[in-house]
mmCIF file of C-alpha atoms in Angstrom:
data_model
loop_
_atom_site.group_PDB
_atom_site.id
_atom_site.type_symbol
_atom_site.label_atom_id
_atom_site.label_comp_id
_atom_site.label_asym_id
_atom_site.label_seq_id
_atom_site.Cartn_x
_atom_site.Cartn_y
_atom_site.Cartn_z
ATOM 1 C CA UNK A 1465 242.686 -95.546 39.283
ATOM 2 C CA UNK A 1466 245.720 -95.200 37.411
ATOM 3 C CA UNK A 1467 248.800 -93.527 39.324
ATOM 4 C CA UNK A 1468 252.240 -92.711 37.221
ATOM 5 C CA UNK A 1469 254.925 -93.248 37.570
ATOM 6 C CA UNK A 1470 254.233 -97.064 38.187
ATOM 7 C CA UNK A 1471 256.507 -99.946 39.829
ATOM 8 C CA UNK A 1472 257.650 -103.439 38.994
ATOM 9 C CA UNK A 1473 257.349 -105.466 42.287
ATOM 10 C CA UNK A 1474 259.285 -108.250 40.621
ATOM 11 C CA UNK A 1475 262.502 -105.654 40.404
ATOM 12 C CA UNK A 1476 262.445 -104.055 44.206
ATOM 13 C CA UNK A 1477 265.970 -102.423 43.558
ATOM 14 C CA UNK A 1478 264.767 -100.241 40.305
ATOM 15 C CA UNK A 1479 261.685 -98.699 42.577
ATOM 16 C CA UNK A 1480 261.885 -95.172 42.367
ATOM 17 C CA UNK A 1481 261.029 -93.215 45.674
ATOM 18 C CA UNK A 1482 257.297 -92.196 46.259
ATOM 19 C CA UNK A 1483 256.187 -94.341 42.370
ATOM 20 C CA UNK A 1484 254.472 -96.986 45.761
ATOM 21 C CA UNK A 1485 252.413 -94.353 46.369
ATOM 22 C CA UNK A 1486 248.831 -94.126 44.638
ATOM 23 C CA UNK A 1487 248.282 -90.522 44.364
ATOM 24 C CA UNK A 1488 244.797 -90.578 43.574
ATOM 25 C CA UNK A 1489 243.985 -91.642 47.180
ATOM 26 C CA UNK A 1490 246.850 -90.487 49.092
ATOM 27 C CA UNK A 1491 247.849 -86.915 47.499
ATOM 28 C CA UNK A 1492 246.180 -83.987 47.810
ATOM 29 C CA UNK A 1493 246.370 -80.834 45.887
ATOM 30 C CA UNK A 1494 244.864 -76.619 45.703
ATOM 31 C CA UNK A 1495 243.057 -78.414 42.332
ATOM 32 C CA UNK A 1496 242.594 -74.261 40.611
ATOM 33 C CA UNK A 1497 240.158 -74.074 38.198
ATOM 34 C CA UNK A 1498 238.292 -77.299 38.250
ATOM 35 C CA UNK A 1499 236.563 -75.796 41.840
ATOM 36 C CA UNK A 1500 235.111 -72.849 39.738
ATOM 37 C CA UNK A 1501 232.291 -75.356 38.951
ATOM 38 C CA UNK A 1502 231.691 -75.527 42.466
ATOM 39 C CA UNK A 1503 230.898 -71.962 42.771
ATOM 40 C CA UNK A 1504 228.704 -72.384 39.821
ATOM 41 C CA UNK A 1505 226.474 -74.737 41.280
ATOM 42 C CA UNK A 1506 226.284 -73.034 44.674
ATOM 43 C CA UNK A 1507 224.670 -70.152 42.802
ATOM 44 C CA UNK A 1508 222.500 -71.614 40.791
ATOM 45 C CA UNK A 1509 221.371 -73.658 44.151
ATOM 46 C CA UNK A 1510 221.158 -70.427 46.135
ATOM 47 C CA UNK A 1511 219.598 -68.276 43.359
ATOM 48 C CA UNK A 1512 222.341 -65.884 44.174
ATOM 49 C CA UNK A 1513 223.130 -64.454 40.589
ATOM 50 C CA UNK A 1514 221.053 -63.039 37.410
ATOM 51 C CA UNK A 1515 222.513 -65.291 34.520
ATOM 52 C CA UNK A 1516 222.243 -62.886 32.529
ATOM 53 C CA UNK A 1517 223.995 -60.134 34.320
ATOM 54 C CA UNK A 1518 227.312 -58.602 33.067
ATOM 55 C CA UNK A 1519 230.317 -58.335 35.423
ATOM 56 C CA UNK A 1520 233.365 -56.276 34.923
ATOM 57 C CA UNK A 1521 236.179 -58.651 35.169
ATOM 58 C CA UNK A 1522 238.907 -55.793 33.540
ATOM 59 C CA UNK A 1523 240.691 -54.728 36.654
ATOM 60 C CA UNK A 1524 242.824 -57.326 38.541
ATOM 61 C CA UNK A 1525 241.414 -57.816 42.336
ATOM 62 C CA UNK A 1526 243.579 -56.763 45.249
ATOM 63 C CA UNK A 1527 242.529 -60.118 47.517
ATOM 64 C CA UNK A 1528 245.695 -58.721 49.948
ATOM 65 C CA UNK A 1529 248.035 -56.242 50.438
ATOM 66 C CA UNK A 1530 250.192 -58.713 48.569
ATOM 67 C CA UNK A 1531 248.471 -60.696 46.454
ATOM 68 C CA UNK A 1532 246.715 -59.577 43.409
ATOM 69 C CA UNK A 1533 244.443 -61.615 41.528
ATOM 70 C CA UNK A 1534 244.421 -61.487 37.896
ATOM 71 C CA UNK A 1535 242.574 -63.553 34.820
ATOM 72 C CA UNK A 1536 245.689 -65.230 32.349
ATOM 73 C CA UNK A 1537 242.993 -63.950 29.223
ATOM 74 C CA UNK A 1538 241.431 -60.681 31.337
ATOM 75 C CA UNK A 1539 238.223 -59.518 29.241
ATOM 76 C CA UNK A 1540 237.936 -55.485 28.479
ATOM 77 C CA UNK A 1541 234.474 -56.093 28.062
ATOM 78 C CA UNK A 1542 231.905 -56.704 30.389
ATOM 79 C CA UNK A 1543 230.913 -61.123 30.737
ATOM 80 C CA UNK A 1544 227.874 -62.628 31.651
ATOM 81 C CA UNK A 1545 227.430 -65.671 34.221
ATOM 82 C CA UNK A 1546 228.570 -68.687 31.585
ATOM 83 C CA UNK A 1547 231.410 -66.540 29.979
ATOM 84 C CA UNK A 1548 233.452 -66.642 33.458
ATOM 85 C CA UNK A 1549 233.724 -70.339 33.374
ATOM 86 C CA UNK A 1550 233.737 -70.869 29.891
ATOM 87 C CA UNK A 1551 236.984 -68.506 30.007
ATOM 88 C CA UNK A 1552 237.536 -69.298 33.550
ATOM 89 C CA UNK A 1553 237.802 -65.668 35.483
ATOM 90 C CA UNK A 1554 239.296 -65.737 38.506
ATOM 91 C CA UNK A 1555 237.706 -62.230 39.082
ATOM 92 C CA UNK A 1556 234.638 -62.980 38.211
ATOM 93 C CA UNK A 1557 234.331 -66.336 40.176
ATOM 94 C CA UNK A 1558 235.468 -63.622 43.419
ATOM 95 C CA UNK A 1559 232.053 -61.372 42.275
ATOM 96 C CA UNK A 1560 229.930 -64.406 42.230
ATOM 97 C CA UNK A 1561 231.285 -65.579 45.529
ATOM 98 C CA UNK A 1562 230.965 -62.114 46.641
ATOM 99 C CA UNK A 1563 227.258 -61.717 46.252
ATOM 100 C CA UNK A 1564 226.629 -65.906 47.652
ATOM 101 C CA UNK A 1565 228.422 -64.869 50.587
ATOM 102 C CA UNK A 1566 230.726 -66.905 52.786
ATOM 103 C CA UNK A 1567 228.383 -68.705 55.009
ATOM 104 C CA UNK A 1568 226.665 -70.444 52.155
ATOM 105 C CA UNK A 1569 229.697 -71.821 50.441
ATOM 106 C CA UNK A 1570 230.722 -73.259 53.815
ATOM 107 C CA UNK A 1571 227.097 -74.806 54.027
ATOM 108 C CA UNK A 1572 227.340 -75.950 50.613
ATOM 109 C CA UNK A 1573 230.410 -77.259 50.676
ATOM 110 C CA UNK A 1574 230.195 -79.175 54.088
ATOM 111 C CA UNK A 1575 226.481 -80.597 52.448
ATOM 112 C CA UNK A 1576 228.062 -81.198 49.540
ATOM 113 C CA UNK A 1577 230.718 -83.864 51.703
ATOM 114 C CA UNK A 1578 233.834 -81.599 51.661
ATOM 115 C CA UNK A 1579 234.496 -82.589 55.304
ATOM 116 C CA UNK A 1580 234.511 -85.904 54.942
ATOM 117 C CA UNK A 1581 236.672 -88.897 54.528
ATOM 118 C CA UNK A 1582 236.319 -90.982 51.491
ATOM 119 C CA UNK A 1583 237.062 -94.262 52.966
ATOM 120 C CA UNK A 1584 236.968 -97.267 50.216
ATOM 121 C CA UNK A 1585 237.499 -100.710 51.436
ATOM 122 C CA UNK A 1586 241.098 -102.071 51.079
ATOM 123 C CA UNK A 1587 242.735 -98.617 50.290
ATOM 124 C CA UNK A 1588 244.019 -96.186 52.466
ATOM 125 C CA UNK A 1589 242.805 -92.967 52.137
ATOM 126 C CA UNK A 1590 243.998 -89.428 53.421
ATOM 127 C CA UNK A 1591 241.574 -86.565 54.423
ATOM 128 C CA UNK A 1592 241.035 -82.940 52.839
ATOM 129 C CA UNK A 1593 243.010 -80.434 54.108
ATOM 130 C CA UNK A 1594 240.706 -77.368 54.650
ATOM 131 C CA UNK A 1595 240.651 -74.233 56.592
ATOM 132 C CA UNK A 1596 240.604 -73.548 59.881
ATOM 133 C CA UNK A 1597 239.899 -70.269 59.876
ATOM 134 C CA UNK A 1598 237.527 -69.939 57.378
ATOM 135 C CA UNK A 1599 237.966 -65.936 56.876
ATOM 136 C CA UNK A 1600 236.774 -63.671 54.223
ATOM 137 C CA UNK A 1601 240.253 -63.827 51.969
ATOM 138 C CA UNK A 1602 240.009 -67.676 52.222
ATOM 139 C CA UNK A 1603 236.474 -67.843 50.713
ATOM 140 C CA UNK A 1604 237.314 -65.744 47.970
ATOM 141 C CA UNK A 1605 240.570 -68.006 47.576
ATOM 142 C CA UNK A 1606 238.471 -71.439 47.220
ATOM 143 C CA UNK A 1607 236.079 -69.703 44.749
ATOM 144 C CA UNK A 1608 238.621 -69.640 41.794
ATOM 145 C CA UNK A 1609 240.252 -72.742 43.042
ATOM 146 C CA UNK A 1610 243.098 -72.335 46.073
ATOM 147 C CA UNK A 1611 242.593 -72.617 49.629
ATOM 148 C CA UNK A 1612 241.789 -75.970 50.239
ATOM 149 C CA UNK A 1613 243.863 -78.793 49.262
ATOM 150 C CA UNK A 1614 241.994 -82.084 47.818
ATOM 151 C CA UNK A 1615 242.566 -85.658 47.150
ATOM 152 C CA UNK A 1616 241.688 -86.714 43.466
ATOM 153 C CA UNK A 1617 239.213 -89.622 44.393
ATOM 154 C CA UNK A 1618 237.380 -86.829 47.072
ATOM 155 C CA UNK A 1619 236.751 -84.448 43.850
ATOM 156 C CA UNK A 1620 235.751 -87.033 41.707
ATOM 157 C CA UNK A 1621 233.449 -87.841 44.327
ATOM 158 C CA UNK A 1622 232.433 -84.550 44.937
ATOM 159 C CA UNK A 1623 232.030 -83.470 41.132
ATOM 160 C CA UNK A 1624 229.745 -86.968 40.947
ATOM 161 C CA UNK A 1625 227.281 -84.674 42.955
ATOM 162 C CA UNK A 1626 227.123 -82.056 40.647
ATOM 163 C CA UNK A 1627 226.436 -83.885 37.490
ATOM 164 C CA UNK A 1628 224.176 -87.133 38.518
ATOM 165 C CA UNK A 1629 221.269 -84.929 39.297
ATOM 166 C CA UNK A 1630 222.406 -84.319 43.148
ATOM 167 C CA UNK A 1631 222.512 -87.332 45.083
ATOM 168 C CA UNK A 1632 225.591 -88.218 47.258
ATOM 169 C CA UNK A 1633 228.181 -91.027 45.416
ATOM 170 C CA UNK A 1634 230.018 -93.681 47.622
ATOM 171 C CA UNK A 1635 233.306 -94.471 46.303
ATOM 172 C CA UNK A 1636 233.844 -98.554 46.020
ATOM 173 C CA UNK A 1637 236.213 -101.395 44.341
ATOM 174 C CA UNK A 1638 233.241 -103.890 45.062
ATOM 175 C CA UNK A 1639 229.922 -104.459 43.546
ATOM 176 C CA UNK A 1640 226.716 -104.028 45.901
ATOM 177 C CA UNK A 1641 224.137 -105.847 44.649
ATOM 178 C CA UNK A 1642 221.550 -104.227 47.185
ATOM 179 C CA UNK A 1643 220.889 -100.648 46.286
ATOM 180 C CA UNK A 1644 221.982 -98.095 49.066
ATOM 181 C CA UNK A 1645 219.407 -95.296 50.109
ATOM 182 C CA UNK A 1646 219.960 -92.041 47.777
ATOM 183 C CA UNK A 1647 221.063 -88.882 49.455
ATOM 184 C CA UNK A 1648 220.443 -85.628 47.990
ATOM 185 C CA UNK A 1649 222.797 -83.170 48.055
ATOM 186 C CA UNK A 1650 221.983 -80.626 45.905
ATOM 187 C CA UNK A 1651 218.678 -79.584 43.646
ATOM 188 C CA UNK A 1652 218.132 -81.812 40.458
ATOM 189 C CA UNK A 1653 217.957 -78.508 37.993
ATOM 190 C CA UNK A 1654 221.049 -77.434 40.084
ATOM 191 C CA UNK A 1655 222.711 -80.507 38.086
ATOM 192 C CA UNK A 1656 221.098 -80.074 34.758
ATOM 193 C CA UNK A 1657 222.620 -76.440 34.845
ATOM 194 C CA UNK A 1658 225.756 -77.522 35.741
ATOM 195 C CA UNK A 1659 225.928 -79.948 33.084
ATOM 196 C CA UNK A 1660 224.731 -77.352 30.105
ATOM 197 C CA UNK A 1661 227.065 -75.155 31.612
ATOM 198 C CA UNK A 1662 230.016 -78.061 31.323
ATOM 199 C CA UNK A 1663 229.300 -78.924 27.679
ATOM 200 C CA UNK A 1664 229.330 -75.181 27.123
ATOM 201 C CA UNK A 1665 232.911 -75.294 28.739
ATOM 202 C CA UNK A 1666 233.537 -78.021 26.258
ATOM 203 C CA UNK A 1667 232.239 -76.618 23.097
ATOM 204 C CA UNK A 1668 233.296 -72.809 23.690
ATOM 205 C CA UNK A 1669 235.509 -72.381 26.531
ATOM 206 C CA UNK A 1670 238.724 -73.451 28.217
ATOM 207 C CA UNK A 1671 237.946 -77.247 27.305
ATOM 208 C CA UNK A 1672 237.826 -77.278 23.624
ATOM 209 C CA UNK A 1673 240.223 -80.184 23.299
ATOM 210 C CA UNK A 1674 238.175 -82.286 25.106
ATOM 211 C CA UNK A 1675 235.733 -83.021 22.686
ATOM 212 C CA UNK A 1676 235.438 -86.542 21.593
ATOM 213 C CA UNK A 1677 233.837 -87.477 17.885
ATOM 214 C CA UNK A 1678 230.488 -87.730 17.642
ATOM 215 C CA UNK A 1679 229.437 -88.049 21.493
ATOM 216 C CA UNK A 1680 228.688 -85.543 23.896
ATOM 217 C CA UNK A 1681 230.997 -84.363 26.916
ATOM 218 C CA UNK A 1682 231.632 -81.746 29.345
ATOM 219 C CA UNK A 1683 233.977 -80.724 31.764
ATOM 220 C CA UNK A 1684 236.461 -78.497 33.443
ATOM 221 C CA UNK A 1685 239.630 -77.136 32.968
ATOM 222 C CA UNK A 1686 242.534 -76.841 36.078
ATOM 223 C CA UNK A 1687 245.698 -75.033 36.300
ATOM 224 C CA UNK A 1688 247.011 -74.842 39.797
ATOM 225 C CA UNK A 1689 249.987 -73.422 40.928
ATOM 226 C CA UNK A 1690 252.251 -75.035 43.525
ATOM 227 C CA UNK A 1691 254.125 -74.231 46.815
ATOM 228 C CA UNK A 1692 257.602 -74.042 46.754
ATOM 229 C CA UNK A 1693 259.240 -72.474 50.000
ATOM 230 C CA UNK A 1694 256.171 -70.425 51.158
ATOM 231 C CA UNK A 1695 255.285 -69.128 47.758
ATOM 232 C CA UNK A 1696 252.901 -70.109 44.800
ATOM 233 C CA UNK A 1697 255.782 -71.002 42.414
ATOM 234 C CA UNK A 1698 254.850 -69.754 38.303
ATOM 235 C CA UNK A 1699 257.065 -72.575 37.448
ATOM 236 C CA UNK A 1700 255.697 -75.342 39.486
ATOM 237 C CA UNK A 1701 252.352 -76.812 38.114
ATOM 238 C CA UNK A 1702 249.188 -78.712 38.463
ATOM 239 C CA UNK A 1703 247.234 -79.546 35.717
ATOM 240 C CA UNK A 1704 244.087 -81.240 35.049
ATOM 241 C CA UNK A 1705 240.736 -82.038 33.412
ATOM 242 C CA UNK A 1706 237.125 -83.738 34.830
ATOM 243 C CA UNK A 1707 234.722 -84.264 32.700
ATOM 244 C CA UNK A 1708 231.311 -86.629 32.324
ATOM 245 C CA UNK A 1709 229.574 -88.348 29.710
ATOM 246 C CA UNK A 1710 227.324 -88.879 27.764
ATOM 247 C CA UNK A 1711 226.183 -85.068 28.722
ATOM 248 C CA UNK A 1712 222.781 -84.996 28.450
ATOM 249 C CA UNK A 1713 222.562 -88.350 31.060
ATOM 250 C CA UNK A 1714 225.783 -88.474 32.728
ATOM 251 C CA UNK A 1715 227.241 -91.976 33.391
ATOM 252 C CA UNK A 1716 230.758 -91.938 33.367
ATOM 253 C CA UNK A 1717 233.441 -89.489 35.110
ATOM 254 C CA UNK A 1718 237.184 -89.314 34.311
ATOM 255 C CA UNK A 1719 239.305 -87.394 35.973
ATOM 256 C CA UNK A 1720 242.972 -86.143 34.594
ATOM 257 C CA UNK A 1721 245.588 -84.975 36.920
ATOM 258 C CA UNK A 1722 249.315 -83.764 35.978
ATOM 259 C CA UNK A 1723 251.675 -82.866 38.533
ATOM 260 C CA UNK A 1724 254.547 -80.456 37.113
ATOM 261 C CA UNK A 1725 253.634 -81.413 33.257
ATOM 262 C CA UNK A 1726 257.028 -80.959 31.341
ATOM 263 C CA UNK A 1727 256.818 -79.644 28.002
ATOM 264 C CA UNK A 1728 259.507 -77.475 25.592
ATOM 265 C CA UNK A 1729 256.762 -75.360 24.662
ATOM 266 C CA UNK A 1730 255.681 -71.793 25.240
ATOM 267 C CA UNK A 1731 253.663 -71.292 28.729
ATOM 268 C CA UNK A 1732 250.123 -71.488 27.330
ATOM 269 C CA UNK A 1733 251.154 -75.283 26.768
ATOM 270 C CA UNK A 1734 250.764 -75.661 30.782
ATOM 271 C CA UNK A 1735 247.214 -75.048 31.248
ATOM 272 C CA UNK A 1736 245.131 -77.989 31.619
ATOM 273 C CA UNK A 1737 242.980 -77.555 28.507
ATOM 274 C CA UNK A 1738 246.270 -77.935 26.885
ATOM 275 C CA UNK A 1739 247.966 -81.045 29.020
ATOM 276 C CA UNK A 1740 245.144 -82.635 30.457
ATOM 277 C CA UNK A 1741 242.150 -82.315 28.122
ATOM 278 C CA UNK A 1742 243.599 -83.818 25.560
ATOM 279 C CA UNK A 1743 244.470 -87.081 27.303
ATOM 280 C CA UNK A 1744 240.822 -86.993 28.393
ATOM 281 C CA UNK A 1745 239.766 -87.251 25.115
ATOM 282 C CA UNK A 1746 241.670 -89.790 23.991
ATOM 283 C CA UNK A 1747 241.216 -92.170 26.681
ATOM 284 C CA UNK A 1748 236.916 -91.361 26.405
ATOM 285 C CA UNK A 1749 237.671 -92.190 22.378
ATOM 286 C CA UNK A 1750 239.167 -95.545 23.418
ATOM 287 C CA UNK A 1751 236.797 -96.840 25.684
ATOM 288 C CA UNK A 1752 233.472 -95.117 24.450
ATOM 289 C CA UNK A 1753 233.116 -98.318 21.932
ATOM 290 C CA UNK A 1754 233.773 -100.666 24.456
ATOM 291 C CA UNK A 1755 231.269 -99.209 26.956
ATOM 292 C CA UNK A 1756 229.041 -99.007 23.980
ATOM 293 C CA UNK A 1757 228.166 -95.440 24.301
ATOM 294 C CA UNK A 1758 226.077 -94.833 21.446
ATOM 295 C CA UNK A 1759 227.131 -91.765 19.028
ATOM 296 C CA UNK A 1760 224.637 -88.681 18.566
ATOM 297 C CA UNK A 1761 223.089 -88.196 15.937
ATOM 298 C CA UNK A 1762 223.217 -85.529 13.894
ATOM 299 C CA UNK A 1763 220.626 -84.207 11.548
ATOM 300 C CA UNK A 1764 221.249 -82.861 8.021
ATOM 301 C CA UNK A 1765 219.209 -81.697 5.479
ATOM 302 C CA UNK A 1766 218.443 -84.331 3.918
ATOM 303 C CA UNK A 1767 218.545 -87.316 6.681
ATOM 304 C CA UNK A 1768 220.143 -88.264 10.222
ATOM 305 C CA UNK A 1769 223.624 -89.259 9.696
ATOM 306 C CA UNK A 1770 225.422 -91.850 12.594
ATOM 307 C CA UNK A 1771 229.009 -90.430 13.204
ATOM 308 C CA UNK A 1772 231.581 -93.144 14.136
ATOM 309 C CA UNK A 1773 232.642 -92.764 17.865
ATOM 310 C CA UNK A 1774 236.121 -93.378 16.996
ATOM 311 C CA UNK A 1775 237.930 -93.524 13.478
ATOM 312 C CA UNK A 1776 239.542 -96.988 12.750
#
């Protein structure tokens, strides 16, 4: 857990305000996109939605008389099932949720461990903030990623569900040499789908500059925005990326968070496949060797050739 900006203890009177802090336990944030996945696995684990079915994601959604939902890169064309999180669709994440229904995302989520503390011995921890009043504009609000306000080490935690093949993860600094009883959470092809559908995100969608050389990844993209005097500020970001890896046995998690990224650039810059994918694949370049991850192979015509994880 790495929280920036840091502190020197050794210079008291040069510590900025709130840089004590570690965000990643006591922070929370409406995390956007990166929830979509959530939505993806509740309807795969309720058999809710044809894969291959098209949905018409052209028109923006009216969620309220004042709010009006709308996809940054809005399709003309009909999408199928993978296409709305490879692109991320905030409308079509609302159809999906629409034909789940509400009382199975609040059973899947509460399963899941959405409710619950993460308490980790010799941190202190803060709790999820999540709805009261669990209405119908609420539900469709968590489906494409606002609503509910998370800490990062309670979606890492969460997410760990999804792609492990479905068994409950406890969050600790210490080794435990005795194994503690598995809980499943969710179905086991529930979490194979999920992590096709992640290194689909990866290879064709929103998450393209996560790729690493030569080893297989997936993930999600997040772009959040913030509140700033009782309104979601354009302005005001978060931005983030959570991936796995290797893919096709998932191992490793890493989970990249920006609040308010800065950049000179034009707006697209913001989104988190542009801000906080790329960090993810540098870092997962670094330490790949040094977990000694092998790389895939990769056949040609003539024999199987052994990519280098990471270019000297």
């Amino acid at each position: 857990m790495i929280s920036l900006p840091d502190f020197n203890p050794n210079h008291p009177s040069l510590i900025k305000p709130f840089t004590e802090n570690n965000l990643i336990t006591t922070s929370r944030f409406e995390m956007g996109s990166t929830l979509k996945i959530f939505n993806a696995a509740m309807a795969y684990e309720n058999n809710s939605v044809d894969e291959n079915e098209l949905f018409d994601v052209s028109n923006n959604y009216q969620l309220t008389k004042k709010h009006i939902i709308k996809d940054d890169f809005p399709s003309k064309n009909p999408i199928n099932f993978d296409t709305i999180f490879t692109k991320s669709s905030n409308i079509g994440s609302i159809q999906i949720l629409e034909k789940v229904g509400i009382e199975k995302q609040k059973n899947f989520l509460e399963n899941l461990g959405l409710k619950k503390n993460v308490r980790i011995k010799g941190l202190f921890t803060i709790q999820n903030s999540y709805p009261k009043n669990w209405n119908n504009e609420i539900s469709k609000s968590i489906s494409f990623g606002y609503g509910i306000s998370l800490t990062p080490i309670s979606l890492t935690k969460l997410f760990s569900s999804l792609v492990n093949g479905g068994f409950e993860v406890h969050p600790t600094l210490i080794f435990r040499a005795n194994k503690i009883k598995r809980k499943r959470v969710i179905d086991e092809m529930t979490s194979k789908k999920i992590n096709e559908l992640l290194n689909k995100i990866v290879l064709e969608g929103t998450g393209k500059k996560a790729k690493v050389n030569s080893l297989s990844v997936g993930g999600k993209t997040g772009t959040a925005k913030k509140i700033f005097d009782g309104n979601y500020d354009d302005q005001k970001l978060v931005t983030s990326f959570i991936g796995t890896f290797p893919i096709e046995k998932p191992k490793y998690l890493l989970f990249v968070i920006f609040d308010e990224p800065k950049k000179e650039n034009k707006k697209n810059d913001y989104y988190g496949g542009n801000t906080a994918a790329p960090v993810f694949s540098n870092i997962v370049s670094q330490i790949a060797p040094i977990l000694q991850i092998k790389p895939k192979r990769e056949k040609n015509i003539e024999n199987v050739v052994f990519k280098q994880t990471v270019d000297n």
